[in-house]
Amino acid sequence: MNNRGEDPQIPEIEALHAQTGGAQVPLQPLPSSGAGTNISPAAVTRYQKKNGLKTHARREPAPLKDALHILKRNNTYHVISENYYYKTEPYYTILRYELEGKKVEPSSSSVLDAYVIPICLERAASAGIPVCEWGISQAYVPLPAILYGLNYFSTTLDYFIVDDSKKAKDVIKHITNNGKYPFCYQRYPEGAEIHTCTAIFGRTVGACNTIADYAGKIYEIFRIPLVKLVFVKAGGAFLLSSLSPTRYAQLSDSERALLSAYLSNQEFL
Amino acid sequence: MSRLGIFVDRKTLSNSEQLNALIRCRDVSEELGHDVDFIFPVDICKIPKMDALFIRARTDPMNITYVAARMAKFHGIPVIDDSESIQICSDKINMYSHLMKKSVSLPKTIFLSRNDLSVEHVSHLFDEMGSPLVVKEPSTSFSLRVEKVHSVAEFFKVARRFIKMSDWIVVQQFIESKYDWRIGVLDGKLLYACKYTIPSVTFKIQASVNGHLIYCGVESVPPDCVPPPVIQLGIDAANAIGSGLYGVDIKNNNGDAYVIEVNDNPSLESGEDTCYPLVYQTIVSHLLRT
């Protein structure tokens, strides 16, 4: 029960040092520390060895599905979750901190912005990130295009690339619940391809410098610790298409190690 | 002369009264010397060209109205409903939390998370809050996902359905009443007041009974006929949310007034403002004040 009059008991992780065999030792920062940087998988392994941490990334257990973690750093609560959908436990956890007047990241309005495609792209574009050209429609769509639902039941995990009118008609029927809602379309140039990557506190593992830079900027805008970035790669340029939730189980070994470093305060925000 | 955008979604226009209300809003704005554009979802890129935006469509943070409200904010355009009000009022957990924070009078209200759903816990709620209880899915509108339950078994039947749509649900003490007050508030001031008479076959303002939609009766009430504590409670509740346009539902039972909910985008098409002929003038002037 979450009676608003009571003080919620939310677990906090406030360790300032890594626990290694019972002794507290100060850690060296990960190479290229800070949002917007890219780390090579090998660098993550070297870092772990140097600090006496687990070095076999494959053995790093993934956090449990749907697990919610709260990190407190410099008086700010960081809520870490696979997704931040409206009306989920992570969303209400953020809301609870906000209502208590505590500083929390991401904010509830940021997560709404991030998962509503047109708003996400407007905010990203205003920060200088190239984004897909978008429009709202209720039936017609210029082809080829990427389509996203824009309603209570849709999720940014579901996007559809359509290049013929028959397929477009079927997809539109599906994502609009038989024409009940408008939808968002994005231009998808000939020869383009989808490129995805996961950002952990604005940092990527094994991504190119351009994507790493965009990931850092996106973190500065939305402050979402764990997010999947979906880009359209066309003519050598990366255009942001959407932000979507990710799954702990889908993280690579190196990404899992990086996330673990944050969760155990081995890497500082 | 300014340009007012009225954001509408023809998919959520459900009757001729709503259409007439939109035309009345346009006519009033034009009489005040403003140009008016109806903006449909596909025209959302026109919002930056407006001097103000009045959203008249079903609001939700996950739909196009939220995009419209955010777009207006990005471009510094005054908007009703603003995105913060949509976010708060569309989610009863958020809305009641804001009211509790400001100590606004409410029926006993608690929030249950998925993990709190145990027979013991629910039995305790019946002991504490009495029977029946009212269970609400947080994003319900027009009383759609609001149910009255009399037993633990009935509670779970409803809660299992609602918890699929939200990780938290609202449980509230039932307050009996023949009518709800609706207090319209704009920028912290009384805009209109009316009574919603609850049909005898239901406890909601709108319900489906034997396949037929039953609506509440609407009776506009002049300000001097509304109990002053009810008006004050309506204003206090609206101020707990923000400074926009709200319709506050209040039950006044045996002299005790309780806020049932605060609605953004309140209905104005069913005679709510009959005793208040200046409602649209006030809203338009508020939006386009310079």
PDB file of N, CA, C and O in Angstrom, chain A residues 1-4 86-92 95-96 98-99 108-109 112-113 115-116 118-119 122-123 134 136-138 150-154 179-180 182, chain B residues 9 11 41-42 44 60-64 66-67 70-71 74 87 90-91 93-94 97-98 100-101 110-111 113 116 121 125 137-139 165-168:
ATOM      1  N   MET A   1       0.854  -1.187   0.000  1.00  0.00           N
ATOM      2  CA  MET A   1       0.000   0.000   0.000  1.00  0.00           C
ATOM      3  C   MET A   1       0.890   1.236   0.000  1.00  0.00           C
ATOM      4  O   MET A   1       1.893   1.285   0.673  1.00  0.00           O
ATOM      5  N   ASN A   2       0.485   2.181  -0.766  1.00  0.00           N
ATOM      6  CA  ASN A   2       1.286   3.393  -0.858  1.00  0.00           C
ATOM      7  C   ASN A   2       0.466   4.589  -0.399  1.00  0.00           C
ATOM      8  O   ASN A   2       0.016   5.396  -1.193  1.00  0.00           O
ATOM      9  N   ASN A   3       0.218   4.625   0.864  1.00  0.00           N
ATOM     10  CA  ASN A   3      -0.505   5.754   1.408  1.00  0.00           C
ATOM     11  C   ASN A   3       0.399   6.982   1.336  1.00  0.00           C
ATOM     12  O   ASN A   3       1.525   6.958   1.792  1.00  0.00           O
ATOM     13  N   ARG A   4      -0.115   8.059   0.757  1.00  0.00           N
ATOM     14  CA  ARG A   4       0.734   9.225   0.528  1.00  0.00           C
ATOM     15  C   ARG A   4       1.207   9.865   1.817  1.00  0.00           C
ATOM     16  O   ARG A   4       2.171  10.602   1.822  1.00  0.00           O
ATOM     17  N   TYR A  86       4.601   5.317 -19.046  1.00  0.00           N
ATOM     18  CA  TYR A  86       3.533   5.967 -18.300  1.00  0.00           C
ATOM     19  C   TYR A  86       2.754   4.908 -17.484  1.00  0.00           C
ATOM     20  O   TYR A  86       2.410   3.858 -18.009  1.00  0.00           O
ATOM     21  N   LYS A  87       2.531   5.201 -16.240  1.00  0.00           N
ATOM     22  CA  LYS A  87       1.741   4.362 -15.316  1.00  0.00           C
ATOM     23  C   LYS A  87       2.411   3.034 -14.932  1.00  0.00           C
ATOM     24  O   LYS A  87       1.730   2.098 -14.528  1.00  0.00           O
ATOM     25  N   THR A  88       3.718   2.956 -15.103  1.00  0.00           N
ATOM     26  CA  THR A  88       4.429   1.764 -14.628  1.00  0.00           C
ATOM     27  C   THR A  88       5.068   2.076 -13.267  1.00  0.00           C
ATOM     28  O   THR A  88       5.135   3.239 -12.858  1.00  0.00           O
ATOM     29  N   GLU A  89       5.582   1.056 -12.633  1.00  0.00           N
ATOM     30  CA  GLU A  89       6.235   1.234 -11.330  1.00  0.00           C
ATOM     31  C   GLU A  89       7.385   2.260 -11.415  1.00  0.00           C
ATOM     32  O   GLU A  89       7.478   3.136 -10.550  1.00  0.00           O
ATOM     33  N   PRO A  90       8.263   2.186 -12.431  1.00  0.00           N
ATOM     34  CA  PRO A  90       9.331   3.205 -12.498  1.00  0.00           C
ATOM     35  C   PRO A  90       8.778   4.624 -12.651  1.00  0.00           C
ATOM     36  O   PRO A  90       9.271   5.558 -12.019  1.00  0.00           O
ATOM     37  N   TYR A  91       7.735   4.772 -13.454  1.00  0.00           N
ATOM     38  CA  TYR A  91       7.131   6.105 -13.644  1.00  0.00           C
ATOM     39  C   TYR A  91       6.592   6.622 -12.308  1.00  0.00           C
ATOM     40  O   TYR A  91       6.845   7.775 -11.924  1.00  0.00           O
ATOM     41  N   TYR A  92       5.874   5.763 -11.580  1.00  0.00           N
ATOM     42  CA  TYR A  92       5.304   6.206 -10.308  1.00  0.00           C
ATOM     43  C   TYR A  92       6.383   6.417  -9.236  1.00  0.00           C
ATOM     44  O   TYR A  92       6.219   7.226  -8.327  1.00  0.00           O
ATOM     45  N   LEU A  95       7.607   9.841  -9.960  1.00  0.00           N
ATOM     46  CA  LEU A  95       6.571  10.788  -9.546  1.00  0.00           C
ATOM     47  C   LEU A  95       6.581  10.993  -8.030  1.00  0.00           C
ATOM     48  O   LEU A  95       6.445  12.105  -7.525  1.00  0.00           O
ATOM     49  N   ARG A  96       6.772   9.882  -7.317  1.00  0.00           N
ATOM     50  CA  ARG A  96       6.769   9.942  -5.853  1.00  0.00           C
ATOM     51  C   ARG A  96       7.915  10.824  -5.352  1.00  0.00           C
ATOM     52  O   ARG A  96       7.725  11.666  -4.474  1.00  0.00           O
ATOM     53  N   GLU A  98       9.325  13.230  -7.027  1.00  0.00           N
ATOM     54  CA  GLU A  98       9.006  14.617  -7.419  1.00  0.00           C
ATOM     55  C   GLU A  98       8.020  15.240  -6.436  1.00  0.00           C
ATOM     56  O   GLU A  98       8.183  16.392  -6.016  1.00  0.00           O
ATOM     57  N   LEU A  99       7.006  14.469  -6.075  1.00  0.00           N
ATOM     58  CA  LEU A  99       5.991  15.007  -5.160  1.00  0.00           C
ATOM     59  C   LEU A  99       6.564  15.257  -3.771  1.00  0.00           C
ATOM     60  O   LEU A  99       6.072  16.097  -3.032  1.00  0.00           O
ATOM     61  N   SER A 108       9.517  12.915 -14.594  1.00  0.00           N
ATOM     62  CA  SER A 108       8.350  12.245 -15.195  1.00  0.00           C
ATOM     63  C   SER A 108       7.989  12.890 -16.530  1.00  0.00           C
ATOM     64  O   SER A 108       7.557  12.199 -17.458  1.00  0.00           O
ATOM     65  N   SER A 109       8.167  14.194 -16.657  1.00  0.00           N
ATOM     66  CA  SER A 109       7.829  14.823 -17.947  1.00  0.00           C
ATOM     67  C   SER A 109       8.856  14.450 -19.019  1.00  0.00           C
ATOM     68  O   SER A 109       8.519  14.317 -20.195  1.00  0.00           O
ATOM     69  N   LEU A 112       7.967  11.047 -20.450  1.00  0.00           N
ATOM     70  CA  LEU A 112       6.830  11.157 -21.382  1.00  0.00           C
ATOM     71  C   LEU A 112       7.318  11.732 -22.703  1.00  0.00           C
ATOM     72  O   LEU A 112       6.987  11.236 -23.778  1.00  0.00           O
ATOM     73  N   ASP A 113       8.116  12.789 -22.618  1.00  0.00           N
ATOM     74  CA  ASP A 113       8.654  13.419 -23.840  1.00  0.00           C
ATOM     75  C   ASP A 113       9.458  12.417 -24.673  1.00  0.00           C
ATOM     76  O   ASP A 113       9.356  12.393 -25.895  1.00  0.00           O
ATOM     77  N   TYR A 115       9.269   9.209 -24.952  1.00  0.00           N
ATOM     78  CA  TYR A 115       8.533   8.110 -25.585  1.00  0.00           C
ATOM     79  C   TYR A 115       7.410   8.575 -26.512  1.00  0.00           C
ATOM     80  O   TYR A 115       6.705   7.749 -27.083  1.00  0.00           O
ATOM     81  N   VAL A 116       7.196   9.881 -26.603  1.00  0.00           N
ATOM     82  CA  VAL A 116       6.206  10.390 -27.576  1.00  0.00           C
ATOM     83  C   VAL A 116       7.020  10.978 -28.731  1.00  0.00           C
ATOM     84  O   VAL A 116       7.662  12.014 -28.594  1.00  0.00           O
ATOM     85  N   PRO A 118       7.019  12.661 -31.713  1.00  0.00           N
ATOM     86  CA  PRO A 118       7.220  14.038 -32.209  1.00  0.00           C
ATOM     87  C   PRO A 118       7.896  14.937 -31.175  1.00  0.00           C
ATOM     88  O   PRO A 118       8.738  15.766 -31.519  1.00  0.00           O
ATOM     89  N   ILE A 119       7.541  14.759 -29.920  1.00  0.00           N
ATOM     90  CA  ILE A 119       8.142  15.603 -28.872  1.00  0.00           C
ATOM     91  C   ILE A 119       9.613  15.249 -28.705  1.00  0.00           C
ATOM     92  O   ILE A 119      10.479  16.128 -28.591  1.00  0.00           O
ATOM     93  N   GLU A 122      11.501  16.800 -31.584  1.00  0.00           N
ATOM     94  CA  GLU A 122      11.586  18.261 -31.461  1.00  0.00           C
ATOM     95  C   GLU A 122      12.652  18.656 -30.448  1.00  0.00           C
ATOM     96  O   GLU A 122      13.441  19.569 -30.673  1.00  0.00           O
ATOM     97  N   ARG A 123      12.650  17.969 -29.320  1.00  0.00           N
ATOM     98  CA  ARG A 123      13.625  18.304 -28.275  1.00  0.00           C
ATOM     99  C   ARG A 123      15.041  17.953 -28.724  1.00  0.00           C
ATOM    100  O   ARG A 123      15.992  18.703 -28.471  1.00  0.00           O
ATOM    101  N   TRP A 134       9.529  14.339 -39.899  1.00  0.00           N
ATOM    102  CA  TRP A 134       8.327  13.637 -39.435  1.00  0.00           C
ATOM    103  C   TRP A 134       7.055  14.402 -39.745  1.00  0.00           C
ATOM    104  O   TRP A 134       7.089  15.603 -40.015  1.00  0.00           O
ATOM    105  N   ILE A 136       2.423  14.064 -39.030  1.00  0.00           N
ATOM    106  CA  ILE A 136       1.291  13.345 -38.414  1.00  0.00           C
ATOM    107  C   ILE A 136       0.258  13.100 -39.506  1.00  0.00           C
ATOM    108  O   ILE A 136      -0.003  13.980 -40.328  1.00  0.00           O
ATOM    109  N   SER A 137      -0.294  11.938 -39.515  1.00  0.00           N
ATOM    110  CA  SER A 137      -1.316  11.636 -40.514  1.00  0.00           C
ATOM    111  C   SER A 137      -2.397  10.760 -39.905  1.00  0.00           C
ATOM    112  O   SER A 137      -2.223  10.197 -38.818  1.00  0.00           O
ATOM    113  N   GLN A 138      -3.512  10.677 -40.623  1.00  0.00           N
ATOM    114  CA  GLN A 138      -4.564   9.755 -40.179  1.00  0.00           C
ATOM    115  C   GLN A 138      -4.829   8.687 -41.231  1.00  0.00           C
ATOM    116  O   GLN A 138      -5.574   7.761 -40.985  1.00  0.00           O
ATOM    117  N   LEU A 150       0.626   6.496 -32.261  1.00  0.00           N
ATOM    118  CA  LEU A 150       0.666   7.685 -31.406  1.00  0.00           C
ATOM    119  C   LEU A 150      -0.603   7.694 -30.558  1.00  0.00           C
ATOM    120  O   LEU A 150      -1.518   8.470 -30.778  1.00  0.00           O
ATOM    121  N   ASN A 151      -0.657   6.777 -29.653  1.00  0.00           N
ATOM    122  CA  ASN A 151      -1.843   6.678 -28.809  1.00  0.00           C
ATOM    123  C   ASN A 151      -1.497   5.910 -27.534  1.00  0.00           C
ATOM    124  O   ASN A 151      -0.382   5.406 -27.364  1.00  0.00           O
ATOM    125  N   TYR A 152      -2.470   5.842 -26.690  1.00  0.00           N
ATOM    126  CA  TYR A 152      -2.355   5.240 -25.377  1.00  0.00           C
ATOM    127  C   TYR A 152      -1.803   3.810 -25.429  1.00  0.00           C
ATOM    128  O   TYR A 152      -1.114   3.361 -24.526  1.00  0.00           O
ATOM    129  N   PHE A 153      -2.091   3.080 -26.504  1.00  0.00           N
ATOM    130  CA  PHE A 153      -1.733   1.667 -26.563  1.00  0.00           C
ATOM    131  C   PHE A 153      -0.429   1.412 -27.324  1.00  0.00           C
ATOM    132  O   PHE A 153       0.036   0.287 -27.389  1.00  0.00           O
ATOM    133  N   SER A 154       0.145   2.435 -27.911  1.00  0.00           N
ATOM    134  CA  SER A 154       1.322   2.217 -28.751  1.00  0.00           C
ATOM    135  C   SER A 154       2.604   2.291 -27.924  1.00  0.00           C
ATOM    136  O   SER A 154       2.616   2.830 -26.817  1.00  0.00           O
ATOM    137  N   GLY A 179      -8.077   3.188 -37.608  1.00  0.00           N
ATOM    138  CA  GLY A 179      -8.311   4.593 -37.971  1.00  0.00           C
ATOM    139  C   GLY A 179      -8.790   5.459 -36.829  1.00  0.00           C
ATOM    140  O   GLY A 179      -9.149   6.616 -37.029  1.00  0.00           O
ATOM    141  N   LYS A 180      -8.758   4.938 -35.617  1.00  0.00           N
ATOM    142  CA  LYS A 180      -9.266   5.710 -34.473  1.00  0.00           C
ATOM    143  C   LYS A 180      -8.312   6.826 -34.051  1.00  0.00           C
ATOM    144  O   LYS A 180      -8.736   7.849 -33.540  1.00  0.00           O
ATOM    145  N   PRO A 182      -4.520   9.198 -34.803  1.00  0.00           N
ATOM    146  CA  PRO A 182      -3.508   9.586 -35.792  1.00  0.00           C
ATOM    147  C   PRO A 182      -2.212   8.796 -35.549  1.00  0.00           C
ATOM    148  O   PRO A 182      -2.082   8.127 -34.534  1.00  0.00           O
TER     149      PRO A 182
ATOM    150  N   ASP B   9      -9.999  17.048 -32.532  1.00  0.00           N
ATOM    151  CA  ASP B   9      -9.757  15.745 -33.156  1.00  0.00           C
ATOM    152  C   ASP B   9     -11.121  15.182 -33.526  1.00  0.00           C
ATOM    153  O   ASP B   9     -11.912  14.826 -32.649  1.00  0.00           O
ATOM    154  N   LYS B  11     -12.031  12.537 -34.476  1.00  0.00           N
ATOM    155  CA  LYS B  11     -12.287  11.161 -34.030  1.00  0.00           C
ATOM    156  C   LYS B  11     -12.866  11.116 -32.616  1.00  0.00           C
ATOM    157  O   LYS B  11     -13.438  10.118 -32.208  1.00  0.00           O
ATOM    158  N   PRO B  41      -5.188  17.112 -35.976  1.00  0.00           N
ATOM    159  CA  PRO B  41      -3.886  16.478 -35.715  1.00  0.00           C
ATOM    160  C   PRO B  41      -2.902  16.588 -36.883  1.00  0.00           C
ATOM    161  O   PRO B  41      -1.714  16.829 -36.661  1.00  0.00           O
ATOM    162  N   VAL B  42      -3.378  16.447 -38.104  1.00  0.00           N
ATOM    163  CA  VAL B  42      -2.450  16.500 -39.238  1.00  0.00           C
ATOM    164  C   VAL B  42      -1.887  17.905 -39.462  1.00  0.00           C
ATOM    165  O   VAL B  42      -0.914  18.077 -40.198  1.00  0.00           O
ATOM    166  N   ILE B  44      -0.636  19.825 -37.116  1.00  0.00           N
ATOM    167  CA  ILE B  44       0.038  20.192 -35.874  1.00  0.00           C
ATOM    168  C   ILE B  44       1.206  21.167 -36.096  1.00  0.00           C
ATOM    169  O   ILE B  44       1.533  21.970 -35.229  1.00  0.00           O
ATOM    170  N   ASP B  60      -4.666  13.223 -23.121  1.00  0.00           N
ATOM    171  CA  ASP B  60      -3.937  12.105 -22.490  1.00  0.00           C
ATOM    172  C   ASP B  60      -2.454  12.326 -22.811  1.00  0.00           C
ATOM    173  O   ASP B  60      -2.132  12.756 -23.914  1.00  0.00           O
ATOM    174  N   PRO B  61      -1.566  12.016 -21.868  1.00  0.00           N
ATOM    175  CA  PRO B  61      -0.133  12.224 -22.153  1.00  0.00           C
ATOM    176  C   PRO B  61       0.400  11.348 -23.281  1.00  0.00           C
ATOM    177  O   PRO B  61       1.486  11.606 -23.777  1.00  0.00           O
ATOM    178  N   MET B  62      -0.337  10.318 -23.651  1.00  0.00           N
ATOM    179  CA  MET B  62       0.161   9.438 -24.697  1.00  0.00           C
ATOM    180  C   MET B  62      -0.519   9.699 -26.036  1.00  0.00           C
ATOM    181  O   MET B  62      -0.357   8.911 -26.977  1.00  0.00           O
ATOM    182  N   ASN B  63      -1.296  10.770 -26.132  1.00  0.00           N
ATOM    183  CA  ASN B  63      -1.938  10.987 -27.433  1.00  0.00           C
ATOM    184  C   ASN B  63      -1.567  12.342 -28.026  1.00  0.00           C
ATOM    185  O   ASN B  63      -0.769  13.093 -27.482  1.00  0.00           O
ATOM    186  N   ILE B  64      -2.189  12.654 -29.129  1.00  0.00           N
ATOM    187  CA  ILE B  64      -1.806  13.816 -29.938  1.00  0.00           C
ATOM    188  C   ILE B  64      -2.051  15.148 -29.206  1.00  0.00           C
ATOM    189  O   ILE B  64      -1.367  16.134 -29.490  1.00  0.00           O
ATOM    190  N   TYR B  66      -1.322  15.858 -26.195  1.00  0.00           N
ATOM    191  CA  TYR B  66      -0.120  16.152 -25.411  1.00  0.00           C
ATOM    192  C   TYR B  66       0.973  16.716 -26.320  1.00  0.00           C
ATOM    193  O   TYR B  66       1.699  17.636 -25.942  1.00  0.00           O
ATOM    194  N   VAL B  67       1.048  16.166 -27.534  1.00  0.00           N
ATOM    195  CA  VAL B  67       2.007  16.694 -28.512  1.00  0.00           C
ATOM    196  C   VAL B  67       1.672  18.160 -28.800  1.00  0.00           C
ATOM    197  O   VAL B  67       2.557  19.026 -28.822  1.00  0.00           O
ATOM    198  N   ARG B  70       2.645  20.365 -25.825  1.00  0.00           N
ATOM    199  CA  ARG B  70       4.107  20.508 -25.711  1.00  0.00           C
ATOM    200  C   ARG B  70       4.651  21.398 -26.823  1.00  0.00           C
ATOM    201  O   ARG B  70       5.550  22.211 -26.599  1.00  0.00           O
ATOM    202  N   MET B  71       4.099  21.228 -28.029  1.00  0.00           N
ATOM    203  CA  MET B  71       4.543  22.058 -29.159  1.00  0.00           C
ATOM    204  C   MET B  71       4.280  23.534 -28.849  1.00  0.00           C
ATOM    205  O   MET B  71       5.104  24.399 -29.132  1.00  0.00           O
ATOM    206  N   PHE B  74       6.888  24.680 -26.370  1.00  0.00           N
ATOM    207  CA  PHE B  74       8.215  24.872 -26.985  1.00  0.00           C
ATOM    208  C   PHE B  74       8.306  26.230 -27.664  1.00  0.00           C
ATOM    209  O   PHE B  74       9.356  26.840 -27.723  1.00  0.00           O
ATOM    210  N   GLN B  87      -0.783  16.060 -17.892  1.00  0.00           N
ATOM    211  CA  GLN B  87      -0.060  14.969 -17.229  1.00  0.00           C
ATOM    212  C   GLN B  87      -0.673  14.666 -15.852  1.00  0.00           C
ATOM    213  O   GLN B  87      -0.843  13.502 -15.485  1.00  0.00           O
ATOM    214  N   SER B  90      -4.769  13.621 -16.144  1.00  0.00           N
ATOM    215  CA  SER B  90      -5.083  12.378 -16.857  1.00  0.00           C
ATOM    216  C   SER B  90      -4.761  11.144 -16.027  1.00  0.00           C
ATOM    217  O   SER B  90      -5.138  10.041 -16.397  1.00  0.00           O
ATOM    218  N   ASP B  91      -4.040  11.336 -14.945  1.00  0.00           N
ATOM    219  CA  ASP B  91      -3.599  10.207 -14.131  1.00  0.00           C
ATOM    220  C   ASP B  91      -4.069  10.449 -12.693  1.00  0.00           C
ATOM    221  O   ASP B  91      -3.576  11.342 -12.012  1.00  0.00           O
ATOM    222  N   ILE B  93      -3.608   8.930  -9.974  1.00  0.00           N
ATOM    223  CA  ILE B  93      -2.569   8.815  -8.931  1.00  0.00           C
ATOM    224  C   ILE B  93      -1.882  10.175  -8.782  1.00  0.00           C
ATOM    225  O   ILE B  93      -1.723  10.695  -7.667  1.00  0.00           O
ATOM    226  N   ASN B  94      -1.508  10.737  -9.890  1.00  0.00           N
ATOM    227  CA  ASN B  94      -0.824  12.028  -9.910  1.00  0.00           C
ATOM    228  C   ASN B  94      -1.759  13.131  -9.393  1.00  0.00           C
ATOM    229  O   ASN B  94      -1.382  13.947  -8.548  1.00  0.00           O
ATOM    230  N   SER B  97      -2.484  12.810  -5.688  1.00  0.00           N
ATOM    231  CA  SER B  97      -1.256  13.120  -4.936  1.00  0.00           C
ATOM    232  C   SER B  97      -1.080  14.626  -4.800  1.00  0.00           C
ATOM    233  O   SER B  97      -0.692  15.123  -3.738  1.00  0.00           O
ATOM    234  N   HIS B  98      -1.374  15.357  -5.888  1.00  0.00           N
ATOM    235  CA  HIS B  98      -1.276  16.825  -5.818  1.00  0.00           C
ATOM    236  C   HIS B  98      -2.308  17.395  -4.841  1.00  0.00           C
ATOM    237  O   HIS B  98      -2.015  18.341  -4.102  1.00  0.00           O
ATOM    238  N   MET B 100      -3.640  15.810  -2.250  1.00  0.00           N
ATOM    239  CA  MET B 100      -3.239  15.443  -0.879  1.00  0.00           C
ATOM    240  C   MET B 100      -2.126  16.352  -0.378  1.00  0.00           C
ATOM    241  O   MET B 100      -2.097  16.749   0.785  1.00  0.00           O
ATOM    242  N   LYS B 101      -1.215  16.656  -1.273  1.00  0.00           N
ATOM    243  CA  LYS B 101      -0.077  17.502  -0.899  1.00  0.00           C
ATOM    244  C   LYS B 101      -0.557  18.864  -0.401  1.00  0.00           C
ATOM    245  O   LYS B 101       0.061  19.471   0.462  1.00  0.00           O
ATOM    246  N   ILE B 110      -6.509   5.681  -1.165  1.00  0.00           N
ATOM    247  CA  ILE B 110      -5.170   5.082  -1.115  1.00  0.00           C
ATOM    248  C   ILE B 110      -4.828   4.532  -2.506  1.00  0.00           C
ATOM    249  O   ILE B 110      -5.699   4.326  -3.338  1.00  0.00           O
ATOM    250  N   PHE B 111      -3.540   4.342  -2.697  1.00  0.00           N
ATOM    251  CA  PHE B 111      -3.067   3.784  -3.970  1.00  0.00           C
ATOM    252  C   PHE B 111      -2.532   2.383  -3.705  1.00  0.00           C
ATOM    253  O   PHE B 111      -1.818   2.162  -2.730  1.00  0.00           O
ATOM    254  N   SER B 113      -0.323  -0.783  -5.336  1.00  0.00           N
ATOM    255  CA  SER B 113       0.519  -1.253  -6.425  1.00  0.00           C
ATOM    256  C   SER B 113       0.201  -2.725  -6.673  1.00  0.00           C
ATOM    257  O   SER B 113      -0.459  -3.371  -5.853  1.00  0.00           O
ATOM    258  N   ASP B 116       0.708  -5.006  -3.868  1.00  0.00           N
ATOM    259  CA  ASP B 116      -0.123  -4.857  -2.675  1.00  0.00           C
ATOM    260  C   ASP B 116      -1.412  -5.665  -2.758  1.00  0.00           C
ATOM    261  O   ASP B 116      -2.214  -5.653  -1.821  1.00  0.00           O
ATOM    262  N   HIS B 121      -4.681  -7.749   2.615  1.00  0.00           N
ATOM    263  CA  HIS B 121      -4.586  -6.303   2.442  1.00  0.00           C
ATOM    264  C   HIS B 121      -5.935  -5.710   2.045  1.00  0.00           C
ATOM    265  O   HIS B 121      -6.384  -4.698   2.596  1.00  0.00           O
ATOM    266  N   LEU B 125      -8.643  -3.126   3.873  1.00  0.00           N
ATOM    267  CA  LEU B 125      -9.172  -1.890   3.273  1.00  0.00           C
ATOM    268  C   LEU B 125     -10.671  -1.769   3.503  1.00  0.00           C
ATOM    269  O   LEU B 125     -11.180  -0.690   3.816  1.00  0.00           O
ATOM    270  N   GLU B 137      -9.148   2.851 -12.269  1.00  0.00           N
ATOM    271  CA  GLU B 137      -7.923   2.753 -13.073  1.00  0.00           C
ATOM    272  C   GLU B 137      -7.475   4.193 -13.275  1.00  0.00           C
ATOM    273  O   GLU B 137      -8.304   5.053 -13.605  1.00  0.00           O
ATOM    274  N   PRO B 138      -6.193   4.509 -13.098  1.00  0.00           N
ATOM    275  CA  PRO B 138      -5.786   5.915 -13.012  1.00  0.00           C
ATOM    276  C   PRO B 138      -6.113   6.791 -14.228  1.00  0.00           C
ATOM    277  O   PRO B 138      -6.349   7.977 -14.073  1.00  0.00           O
ATOM    278  N   SER B 139      -6.137   6.222 -15.417  1.00  0.00           N
ATOM    279  CA  SER B 139      -6.347   7.110 -16.564  1.00  0.00           C
ATOM    280  C   SER B 139      -7.782   7.070 -17.076  1.00  0.00           C
ATOM    281  O   SER B 139      -8.040   7.392 -18.224  1.00  0.00           O
ATOM    282  N   MET B 165      -3.653  -2.456 -16.966  1.00  0.00           N
ATOM    283  CA  MET B 165      -3.487  -1.166 -17.651  1.00  0.00           C
ATOM    284  C   MET B 165      -2.618  -0.198 -16.877  1.00  0.00           C
ATOM    285  O   MET B 165      -2.202   0.826 -17.410  1.00  0.00           O
ATOM    286  N   SER B 166      -2.375  -0.504 -15.605  1.00  0.00           N
ATOM    287  CA  SER B 166      -1.577   0.411 -14.789  1.00  0.00           C
ATOM    288  C   SER B 166      -0.978  -0.365 -13.622  1.00  0.00           C
ATOM    289  O   SER B 166      -1.654  -1.209 -13.034  1.00  0.00           O
ATOM    290  N   ASP B 167       0.269  -0.057 -13.282  1.00  0.00           N
ATOM    291  CA  ASP B 167       0.908  -0.761 -12.164  1.00  0.00           C
ATOM    292  C   ASP B 167       0.345  -0.339 -10.814  1.00  0.00           C
ATOM    293  O   ASP B 167       0.565  -1.010  -9.818  1.00  0.00           O
ATOM    294  N   TRP B 168      -0.308   0.807 -10.781  1.00  0.00           N
ATOM    295  CA  TRP B 168      -0.964   1.256  -9.555  1.00  0.00           C
ATOM    296  C   TRP B 168      -2.437   1.530  -9.854  1.00  0.00           C
ATOM    297  O   TRP B 168      -2.767   1.978 -10.956  1.00  0.00           O
TER     298      TRP B 168
END
